């Protein structure tokens, strides 16, 4: 009997509060997007200049709706779905944002030797984690090999000037689930900056981008979820003018005949990852890159992933399954962000 875990979020990242008296007003708004929730927190030193919440929420919703319209494989009319279902091998004009995200995702993929592969769509769908909503069952070796023939970073091209993308095989299908959410976070952050807000936090499904300080005039405190106890905190980090993303499989998987199949597919093998890495958190200058690197390292596993993070000088925190439950590893670059509790 196949069972799909009902919780689909990779991790939960919580904004940590404290008992200090607020020095500045904290304005909050929230909503739904990309199959999860979002929240925005804006700090104002002058209550008379607080934003119009309803108007601001409307504009944030519009931004996220547009990102979905461009990049969601779950929307049949989206730009990426139209590209995926097209058999044309010609250049296809797209929005600059879609071309930009594909270009950045491809760059991370090449840097990670293909651990992150945006053309993995056929394999994601084959294993039942894509928009096709197929009954979950174990694909045959033939089905896996056939799907792999339509994947590979060398099979997609992108240009930013006169933005367009093209495929070199008709069955190629892109999946931006590793970076689109992070881009959405960055897009909202850019919007808030355009309104001259200097202190805020933007979060979508646990992925965050912060600027400045919180309402206590301190660094923003973000919690990394404990995979063993939903709702509890494993580690607290302090962020200013940085982004953070987490990838993992401890809530999104299915089981068949007692075997656990992760939602994370290894592009090299065409199969779900089988190593002991439960989650990886990456801190970077943008949420898009943090999101992409987190997925790439998640695919690599704890040993190769940590080596890659050190090579790239990335602040990375790993939670690894072991016989006693979970253990943790991190790069020295991550230690600067740890908050002593």
mmCIF file of C-alpha atoms in Angstrom:
data_model
loop_
_atom_site.group_PDB
_atom_site.id
_atom_site.type_symbol
_atom_site.label_atom_id
_atom_site.label_comp_id
_atom_site.label_asym_id
_atom_site.label_seq_id
_atom_site.Cartn_x
_atom_site.Cartn_y
_atom_site.Cartn_z
ATOM 1 C CA UNK A 1 0.000 0.000 0.000
ATOM 2 C CA UNK A 2 1.470 3.359 -1.028
ATOM 3 C CA UNK A 3 1.217 6.238 1.417
ATOM 4 C CA UNK A 4 1.955 9.912 0.776
ATOM 5 C CA UNK A 5 2.832 12.003 3.805
ATOM 6 C CA UNK A 6 0.166 14.698 4.122
ATOM 7 C CA UNK A 7 2.621 17.444 5.097
ATOM 8 C CA UNK A 8 4.278 18.955 2.050
ATOM 9 C CA UNK A 9 6.493 21.685 3.512
ATOM 10 C CA UNK A 10 10.173 20.761 3.551
ATOM 11 C CA UNK A 11 10.807 22.647 6.789
ATOM 12 C CA UNK A 12 9.261 25.271 8.977
ATOM 13 C CA UNK A 13 11.316 28.378 9.706
ATOM 14 C CA UNK A 14 9.923 30.417 12.553
ATOM 15 C CA UNK A 15 10.401 34.084 13.389
ATOM 16 C CA UNK A 16 11.675 34.124 16.959
ATOM 17 C CA UNK A 17 10.345 36.767 19.297
ATOM 18 C CA UNK A 18 11.547 37.763 22.766
ATOM 19 C CA UNK A 19 10.339 39.522 25.885
ATOM 20 C CA UNK A 20 12.061 42.846 25.246
ATOM 21 C CA UNK A 21 9.882 45.931 24.906
ATOM 22 C CA UNK A 22 9.471 46.852 21.227
ATOM 23 C CA UNK A 23 11.312 50.005 20.206
ATOM 24 C CA UNK A 24 9.501 50.334 16.889
ATOM 25 C CA UNK A 25 6.130 49.351 15.472
ATOM 26 C CA UNK A 26 5.899 45.973 13.720
ATOM 27 C CA UNK A 27 3.357 45.751 10.912
ATOM 28 C CA UNK A 28 2.431 42.262 9.704
ATOM 29 C CA UNK A 29 0.476 40.830 6.812
ATOM 30 C CA UNK A 30 0.054 37.291 5.497
ATOM 31 C CA UNK A 31 -1.662 35.211 2.848
ATOM 32 C CA UNK A 32 -1.485 32.099 0.697
ATOM 33 C CA UNK A 33 0.685 31.379 -2.340
ATOM 34 C CA UNK A 34 2.500 28.535 -4.093
ATOM 35 C CA UNK A 35 0.644 25.866 -2.142
ATOM 36 C CA UNK A 36 1.788 27.321 1.189
ATOM 37 C CA UNK A 37 1.601 30.584 3.144
ATOM 38 C CA UNK A 38 3.532 33.818 3.144
ATOM 39 C CA UNK A 39 4.143 36.497 5.744
ATOM 40 C CA UNK A 40 5.616 39.980 5.593
ATOM 41 C CA UNK A 41 6.790 41.964 8.607
ATOM 42 C CA UNK A 42 7.669 45.644 8.260
ATOM 43 C CA UNK A 43 9.256 47.750 10.976
ATOM 44 C CA UNK A 44 8.323 51.422 11.263
ATOM 45 C CA UNK A 45 9.939 53.907 13.623
ATOM 46 C CA UNK A 46 7.117 56.378 13.035
ATOM 47 C CA UNK A 47 3.575 54.977 13.592
ATOM 48 C CA UNK A 48 2.119 57.817 11.524
ATOM 49 C CA UNK A 49 3.992 56.458 8.493
ATOM 50 C CA UNK A 50 2.754 52.872 8.856
ATOM 51 C CA UNK A 51 1.707 51.317 5.557
ATOM 52 C CA UNK A 52 -1.868 50.804 4.449
ATOM 53 C CA UNK A 53 -2.109 47.061 5.185
ATOM 54 C CA UNK A 54 -4.939 46.294 2.768
ATOM 55 C CA UNK A 55 -3.303 48.131 -0.129
ATOM 56 C CA UNK A 56 0.126 46.638 0.606
ATOM 57 C CA UNK A 57 -1.298 43.109 0.830
ATOM 58 C CA UNK A 58 -3.092 43.598 -2.481
ATOM 59 C CA UNK A 59 0.147 44.589 -4.182
ATOM 60 C CA UNK A 60 2.116 41.717 -2.608
ATOM 61 C CA UNK A 61 -0.594 39.267 -3.697
ATOM 62 C CA UNK A 62 -0.373 40.650 -7.234
ATOM 63 C CA UNK A 63 3.393 40.110 -7.319
ATOM 64 C CA UNK A 64 3.090 36.504 -6.152
ATOM 65 C CA UNK A 65 0.220 35.772 -8.537
ATOM 66 C CA UNK A 66 2.443 36.976 -11.373
ATOM 67 C CA UNK A 67 5.351 34.755 -10.259
ATOM 68 C CA UNK A 68 2.956 31.807 -10.238
ATOM 69 C CA UNK A 69 1.634 32.771 -13.655
ATOM 70 C CA UNK A 70 5.179 32.656 -14.957
ATOM 71 C CA UNK A 71 6.680 29.670 -13.140
ATOM 72 C CA UNK A 72 4.078 27.282 -11.708
ATOM 73 C CA UNK A 73 3.834 23.879 -13.387
ATOM 74 C CA UNK A 74 0.485 23.485 -11.624
ATOM 75 C CA UNK A 75 -1.102 26.241 -13.729
ATOM 76 C CA UNK A 76 -1.911 25.068 -17.252
ATOM 77 C CA UNK A 77 -1.725 28.561 -18.707
ATOM 78 C CA UNK A 78 1.569 29.529 -17.034
ATOM 79 C CA UNK A 79 4.571 30.484 -19.134
ATOM 80 C CA UNK A 80 6.571 27.474 -18.017
ATOM 81 C CA UNK A 81 3.705 25.044 -18.663
ATOM 82 C CA UNK A 82 3.248 26.408 -22.176
ATOM 83 C CA UNK A 83 6.979 25.928 -22.763
ATOM 84 C CA UNK A 84 6.924 22.421 -21.308
ATOM 85 C CA UNK A 85 3.985 21.278 -23.427
ATOM 86 C CA UNK A 86 5.345 22.814 -26.629
ATOM 87 C CA UNK A 87 7.260 20.554 -29.006
ATOM 88 C CA UNK A 88 8.905 23.494 -30.729
ATOM 89 C CA UNK A 89 12.701 23.555 -30.823
ATOM 90 C CA UNK A 90 12.744 27.262 -31.704
ATOM 91 C CA UNK A 91 13.423 30.158 -29.346
ATOM 92 C CA UNK A 92 10.250 30.921 -27.382
ATOM 93 C CA UNK A 93 9.846 34.477 -26.002
ATOM 94 C CA UNK A 94 9.178 34.623 -22.265
ATOM 95 C CA UNK A 95 9.115 37.240 -19.517
ATOM 96 C CA UNK A 96 12.444 38.535 -18.276
ATOM 97 C CA UNK A 97 11.726 37.097 -14.815
ATOM 98 C CA UNK A 98 11.255 33.555 -16.128
ATOM 99 C CA UNK A 99 14.395 33.790 -18.258
ATOM 100 C CA UNK A 100 16.290 35.202 -15.276
ATOM 101 C CA UNK A 101 15.239 32.410 -12.900
ATOM 102 C CA UNK A 102 16.027 29.734 -15.486
ATOM 103 C CA UNK A 103 19.427 31.311 -16.107
ATOM 104 C CA UNK A 104 20.285 31.499 -12.395
ATOM 105 C CA UNK A 105 18.992 27.980 -11.729
ATOM 106 C CA UNK A 106 20.987 26.613 -14.643
ATOM 107 C CA UNK A 107 24.120 28.380 -13.359
ATOM 108 C CA UNK A 108 23.746 26.755 -9.933
ATOM 109 C CA UNK A 109 23.106 23.437 -11.662
ATOM 110 C CA UNK A 110 26.328 23.680 -13.642
ATOM 111 C CA UNK A 111 28.300 24.701 -10.534
ATOM 112 C CA UNK A 112 26.934 21.645 -8.706
ATOM 113 C CA UNK A 113 27.757 19.240 -11.569
ATOM 114 C CA UNK A 114 24.080 18.716 -12.285
ATOM 115 C CA UNK A 115 22.898 18.030 -8.740
ATOM 116 C CA UNK A 116 20.360 20.793 -9.370
ATOM 117 C CA UNK A 117 18.715 20.239 -12.740
ATOM 118 C CA UNK A 118 15.759 22.381 -13.769
ATOM 119 C CA UNK A 119 14.966 19.943 -16.617
ATOM 120 C CA UNK A 120 14.070 17.222 -14.123
ATOM 121 C CA UNK A 121 10.341 17.648 -14.801
ATOM 122 C CA UNK A 122 9.838 14.260 -16.547
ATOM 123 C CA UNK A 123 11.370 12.421 -13.581
ATOM 124 C CA UNK A 124 9.445 14.439 -10.972
ATOM 125 C CA UNK A 125 6.192 13.600 -12.752
ATOM 126 C CA UNK A 126 7.185 9.957 -13.194
ATOM 127 C CA UNK A 127 7.652 9.514 -9.452
ATOM 128 C CA UNK A 128 4.331 11.211 -8.658
ATOM 129 C CA UNK A 129 5.673 14.449 -7.171
ATOM 130 C CA UNK A 130 4.693 16.712 -10.075
ATOM 131 C CA UNK A 131 1.516 18.365 -11.342
ATOM 132 C CA UNK A 132 0.267 15.259 -13.147
ATOM 133 C CA UNK A 133 -1.031 13.830 -9.853
ATOM 134 C CA UNK A 134 -0.453 10.276 -11.053
ATOM 135 C CA UNK A 135 -1.072 7.400 -8.611
ATOM 136 C CA UNK A 136 2.159 6.833 -6.704
ATOM 137 C CA UNK A 137 3.898 3.655 -7.779
ATOM 138 C CA UNK A 138 7.481 2.622 -8.394
ATOM 139 C CA UNK A 139 8.488 3.280 -12.028
ATOM 140 C CA UNK A 140 10.231 0.587 -14.031
ATOM 141 C CA UNK A 141 13.872 0.827 -15.077
ATOM 142 C CA UNK A 142 12.714 1.398 -18.650
ATOM 143 C CA UNK A 143 10.435 4.275 -17.616
ATOM 144 C CA UNK A 144 13.231 5.901 -15.614
ATOM 145 C CA UNK A 145 15.755 5.613 -18.444
ATOM 146 C CA UNK A 146 13.232 6.939 -20.960
ATOM 147 C CA UNK A 147 12.513 9.982 -18.779
ATOM 148 C CA UNK A 148 16.235 10.609 -18.254
ATOM 149 C CA UNK A 149 16.727 10.868 -22.018
ATOM 150 C CA UNK A 150 14.697 14.090 -21.921
ATOM 151 C CA UNK A 151 16.651 15.695 -19.073
ATOM 152 C CA UNK A 152 19.975 17.502 -18.862
ATOM 153 C CA UNK A 153 21.230 21.083 -18.550
ATOM 154 C CA UNK A 154 22.724 20.824 -22.027
ATOM 155 C CA UNK A 155 19.222 20.435 -23.449
ATOM 156 C CA UNK A 156 17.978 23.933 -22.581
ATOM 157 C CA UNK A 157 19.219 27.355 -23.684
ATOM 158 C CA UNK A 158 18.325 30.773 -22.298
ATOM 159 C CA UNK A 159 18.980 34.385 -23.226
ATOM 160 C CA UNK A 160 18.244 37.479 -21.139
ATOM 161 C CA UNK A 161 18.402 40.071 -23.906
ATOM 162 C CA UNK A 162 15.119 39.740 -25.790
ATOM 163 C CA UNK A 163 14.329 37.077 -23.139
ATOM 164 C CA UNK A 164 13.630 33.651 -24.560
ATOM 165 C CA UNK A 165 14.278 29.974 -23.900
ATOM 166 C CA UNK A 166 14.566 26.947 -26.155
ATOM 167 C CA UNK A 167 14.777 23.183 -25.825
ATOM 168 C CA UNK A 168 16.849 20.796 -27.904
ATOM 169 C CA UNK A 169 14.554 17.788 -27.315
ATOM 170 C CA UNK A 170 10.785 17.946 -27.677
ATOM 171 C CA UNK A 171 9.972 16.117 -24.433
ATOM 172 C CA UNK A 172 12.073 18.414 -22.227
ATOM 173 C CA UNK A 173 10.104 19.731 -19.258
ATOM 174 C CA UNK A 174 11.332 22.316 -16.753
ATOM 175 C CA UNK A 175 10.625 22.310 -13.019
ATOM 176 C CA UNK A 176 11.541 25.422 -11.023
ATOM 177 C CA UNK A 177 10.248 24.212 -7.665
ATOM 178 C CA UNK A 178 13.803 24.512 -6.293
ATOM 179 C CA UNK A 179 14.083 28.246 -6.970
ATOM 180 C CA UNK A 180 10.724 29.838 -7.864
ATOM 181 C CA UNK A 181 9.653 30.189 -4.240
ATOM 182 C CA UNK A 182 12.957 31.809 -3.349
ATOM 183 C CA UNK A 183 12.569 34.162 -6.296
ATOM 184 C CA UNK A 184 9.079 35.060 -5.083
ATOM 185 C CA UNK A 185 10.549 35.996 -1.707
ATOM 186 C CA UNK A 186 13.187 38.169 -3.402
ATOM 187 C CA UNK A 187 10.600 39.783 -5.655
ATOM 188 C CA UNK A 188 8.502 40.905 -2.689
ATOM 189 C CA UNK A 189 11.644 42.122 -0.894
ATOM 190 C CA UNK A 190 12.601 44.191 -3.950
ATOM 191 C CA UNK A 191 9.112 45.683 -3.991
ATOM 192 C CA UNK A 192 9.383 46.718 -0.333
ATOM 193 C CA UNK A 193 12.786 48.276 -0.990
ATOM 194 C CA UNK A 194 11.257 50.261 -3.850
ATOM 195 C CA UNK A 195 8.890 51.769 -1.279
ATOM 196 C CA UNK A 196 11.918 52.784 0.818
ATOM 197 C CA UNK A 197 11.317 50.313 3.632
ATOM 198 C CA UNK A 198 14.658 49.587 5.287
ATOM 199 C CA UNK A 199 13.669 47.026 7.916
ATOM 200 C CA UNK A 200 11.511 44.044 6.977
ATOM 201 C CA UNK A 201 11.185 40.277 6.702
ATOM 202 C CA UNK A 202 9.588 38.375 3.813
ATOM 203 C CA UNK A 203 8.817 34.666 4.203
ATOM 204 C CA UNK A 204 7.177 32.082 1.936
ATOM 205 C CA UNK A 205 6.834 28.540 3.231
ATOM 206 C CA UNK A 206 9.866 28.970 5.481
ATOM 207 C CA UNK A 207 12.154 30.652 2.936
ATOM 208 C CA UNK A 208 13.147 34.140 4.088
ATOM 209 C CA UNK A 209 14.772 37.380 2.999
ATOM 210 C CA UNK A 210 15.392 40.089 5.577
ATOM 211 C CA UNK A 211 16.634 43.650 5.511
ATOM 212 C CA UNK A 212 17.832 45.761 8.410
ATOM 213 C CA UNK A 213 16.695 44.999 11.953
ATOM 214 C CA UNK A 214 13.522 43.904 13.704
ATOM 215 C CA UNK A 215 11.184 45.965 15.902
ATOM 216 C CA UNK A 216 13.542 45.480 18.861
ATOM 217 C CA UNK A 217 16.334 47.057 16.815
ATOM 218 C CA UNK A 218 18.125 43.692 16.767
ATOM 219 C CA UNK A 219 19.022 41.281 13.989
ATOM 220 C CA UNK A 220 16.104 39.208 12.767
ATOM 221 C CA UNK A 221 16.008 35.873 14.635
ATOM 222 C CA UNK A 222 15.045 32.894 12.467
ATOM 223 C CA UNK A 223 14.533 29.353 13.694
ATOM 224 C CA UNK A 224 15.470 26.189 11.813
ATOM 225 C CA UNK A 225 12.875 23.503 12.474
ATOM 226 C CA UNK A 226 13.682 20.367 14.439
ATOM 227 C CA UNK A 227 12.916 17.426 12.084
ATOM 228 C CA UNK A 228 12.162 15.136 15.009
ATOM 229 C CA UNK A 229 9.517 17.342 16.625
ATOM 230 C CA UNK A 230 7.272 19.418 14.339
ATOM 231 C CA UNK A 231 6.882 22.967 15.624
ATOM 232 C CA UNK A 232 10.061 22.949 17.713
ATOM 233 C CA UNK A 233 13.323 24.766 16.979
ATOM 234 C CA UNK A 234 16.634 23.062 16.214
ATOM 235 C CA UNK A 235 18.811 26.180 15.794
ATOM 236 C CA UNK A 236 18.350 29.953 15.856
ATOM 237 C CA UNK A 237 20.268 32.247 13.517
ATOM 238 C CA UNK A 238 20.598 36.024 13.355
ATOM 239 C CA UNK A 239 20.181 37.670 9.960
ATOM 240 C CA UNK A 240 20.543 41.167 8.557
ATOM 241 C CA UNK A 241 20.346 41.908 4.825
ATOM 242 C CA UNK A 242 20.530 38.198 3.967
ATOM 243 C CA UNK A 243 18.313 35.348 2.834
ATOM 244 C CA UNK A 244 17.918 31.776 4.053
ATOM 245 C CA UNK A 245 16.329 28.644 2.596
ATOM 246 C CA UNK A 246 15.982 25.040 3.736
ATOM 247 C CA UNK A 247 15.491 21.862 1.739
ATOM 248 C CA UNK A 248 14.753 18.426 3.130
ATOM 249 C CA UNK A 249 12.584 15.346 2.905
ATOM 250 C CA UNK A 250 11.437 14.534 6.413
ATOM 251 C CA UNK A 251 7.833 15.529 5.684
ATOM 252 C CA UNK A 252 7.434 15.101 1.924
ATOM 253 C CA UNK A 253 7.800 11.493 0.839
ATOM 254 C CA UNK A 254 5.837 8.340 0.192
ATOM 255 C CA UNK A 255 6.251 4.809 1.442
ATOM 256 C CA UNK A 256 5.749 1.506 -0.315
ATOM 257 C CA UNK A 257 6.494 -1.922 1.122
ATOM 258 C CA UNK A 258 8.233 -0.283 4.059
ATOM 259 C CA UNK A 259 10.638 1.710 1.866
ATOM 260 C CA UNK A 260 10.750 5.504 2.155
ATOM 261 C CA UNK A 261 10.926 7.428 -1.147
ATOM 262 C CA UNK A 262 11.981 11.076 -0.856
ATOM 263 C CA UNK A 263 10.366 13.796 -2.991
ATOM 264 C CA UNK A 264 13.902 14.896 -3.934
ATOM 265 C CA UNK A 265 15.008 13.231 -7.158
ATOM 266 C CA UNK A 266 18.682 12.748 -8.014
ATOM 267 C CA UNK A 267 19.019 13.859 -11.669
ATOM 268 C CA UNK A 268 21.972 11.512 -12.148
ATOM 269 C CA UNK A 269 20.224 8.302 -11.096
ATOM 270 C CA UNK A 270 16.669 9.363 -11.921
ATOM 271 C CA UNK A 271 15.602 8.048 -8.511
ATOM 272 C CA UNK A 272 14.734 9.562 -5.125
ATOM 273 C CA UNK A 273 17.734 10.243 -2.913
ATOM 274 C CA UNK A 274 18.558 7.484 -0.408
ATOM 275 C CA UNK A 275 21.242 9.065 1.796
ATOM 276 C CA UNK A 276 20.815 10.176 5.404
ATOM 277 C CA UNK A 277 20.657 13.946 4.922
ATOM 278 C CA UNK A 278 17.369 15.096 6.460
ATOM 279 C CA UNK A 279 17.661 18.817 5.772
ATOM 280 C CA UNK A 280 20.085 21.474 4.615
ATOM 281 C CA UNK A 281 19.848 25.185 5.369
ATOM 282 C CA UNK A 282 21.752 27.721 3.267
ATOM 283 C CA UNK A 283 22.281 31.423 3.901
ATOM 284 C CA UNK A 284 23.078 33.618 0.906
ATOM 285 C CA UNK A 285 22.573 37.101 -0.487
ATOM 286 C CA UNK A 286 19.333 36.165 -2.279
ATOM 287 C CA UNK A 287 16.651 33.631 -1.472
ATOM 288 C CA UNK A 288 16.727 32.321 -5.044
ATOM 289 C CA UNK A 289 20.375 31.266 -4.742
ATOM 290 C CA UNK A 290 19.950 30.004 -1.169
ATOM 291 C CA UNK A 291 16.981 27.928 -2.347
ATOM 292 C CA UNK A 292 18.869 26.514 -5.325
ATOM 293 C CA UNK A 293 22.024 25.666 -3.382
ATOM 294 C CA UNK A 294 19.948 24.023 -0.634
ATOM 295 C CA UNK A 295 18.333 21.682 -3.151
ATOM 296 C CA UNK A 296 21.651 20.897 -4.845
ATOM 297 C CA UNK A 297 23.301 20.011 -1.534
ATOM 298 C CA UNK A 298 20.242 18.008 -0.517
ATOM 299 C CA UNK A 299 20.713 15.900 -3.645
ATOM 300 C CA UNK A 300 24.453 15.458 -3.030
ATOM 301 C CA UNK A 301 24.070 14.129 0.509
ATOM 302 C CA UNK A 302 25.928 14.974 3.718
ATOM 303 C CA UNK A 303 29.501 14.197 2.670
ATOM 304 C CA UNK A 304 29.587 15.531 -0.883
ATOM 305 C CA UNK A 305 27.200 18.337 0.045
ATOM 306 C CA UNK A 306 29.413 19.571 2.879
ATOM 307 C CA UNK A 307 32.504 19.396 0.641
ATOM 308 C CA UNK A 308 30.669 21.444 -2.004
ATOM 309 C CA UNK A 309 29.524 24.020 0.581
ATOM 310 C CA UNK A 310 33.068 24.456 1.874
ATOM 311 C CA UNK A 311 34.405 24.788 -1.681
ATOM 312 C CA UNK A 312 31.776 27.439 -2.472
ATOM 313 C CA UNK A 313 32.271 29.142 0.943
ATOM 314 C CA UNK A 314 28.580 28.842 1.723
ATOM 315 C CA UNK A 315 27.048 29.207 5.204
ATOM 316 C CA UNK A 316 25.389 25.788 5.460
ATOM 317 C CA UNK A 317 23.774 23.790 8.283
ATOM 318 C CA UNK A 318 23.034 20.076 7.821
ATOM 319 C CA UNK A 319 20.778 17.800 9.846
ATOM 320 C CA UNK A 320 21.687 14.150 9.261
ATOM 321 C CA UNK A 321 19.919 10.969 10.318
ATOM 322 C CA UNK A 322 21.974 8.560 12.377
ATOM 323 C CA UNK A 323 21.401 5.573 14.654
ATOM 324 C CA UNK A 324 20.621 7.835 17.605
ATOM 325 C CA UNK A 325 18.199 10.030 15.681
ATOM 326 C CA UNK A 326 19.803 13.118 14.178
ATOM 327 C CA UNK A 327 23.214 14.768 14.216
ATOM 328 C CA UNK A 328 24.276 18.143 12.815
ATOM 329 C CA UNK A 329 27.133 19.480 10.712
ATOM 330 C CA UNK A 330 27.919 22.970 9.458
ATOM 331 C CA UNK A 331 30.498 25.055 7.640
ATOM 332 C CA UNK A 332 32.548 27.657 9.503
ATOM 333 C CA UNK A 333 30.776 30.323 7.448
ATOM 334 C CA UNK A 334 27.483 29.389 9.120
ATOM 335 C CA UNK A 335 28.793 29.911 12.647
ATOM 336 C CA UNK A 336 28.767 33.706 12.275
ATOM 337 C CA UNK A 337 24.978 33.598 12.055
ATOM 338 C CA UNK A 338 24.260 31.417 15.086
ATOM 339 C CA UNK A 339 22.207 33.032 17.803
ATOM 340 C CA UNK A 340 23.071 31.939 21.357
ATOM 341 C CA UNK A 341 19.783 31.070 23.020
#
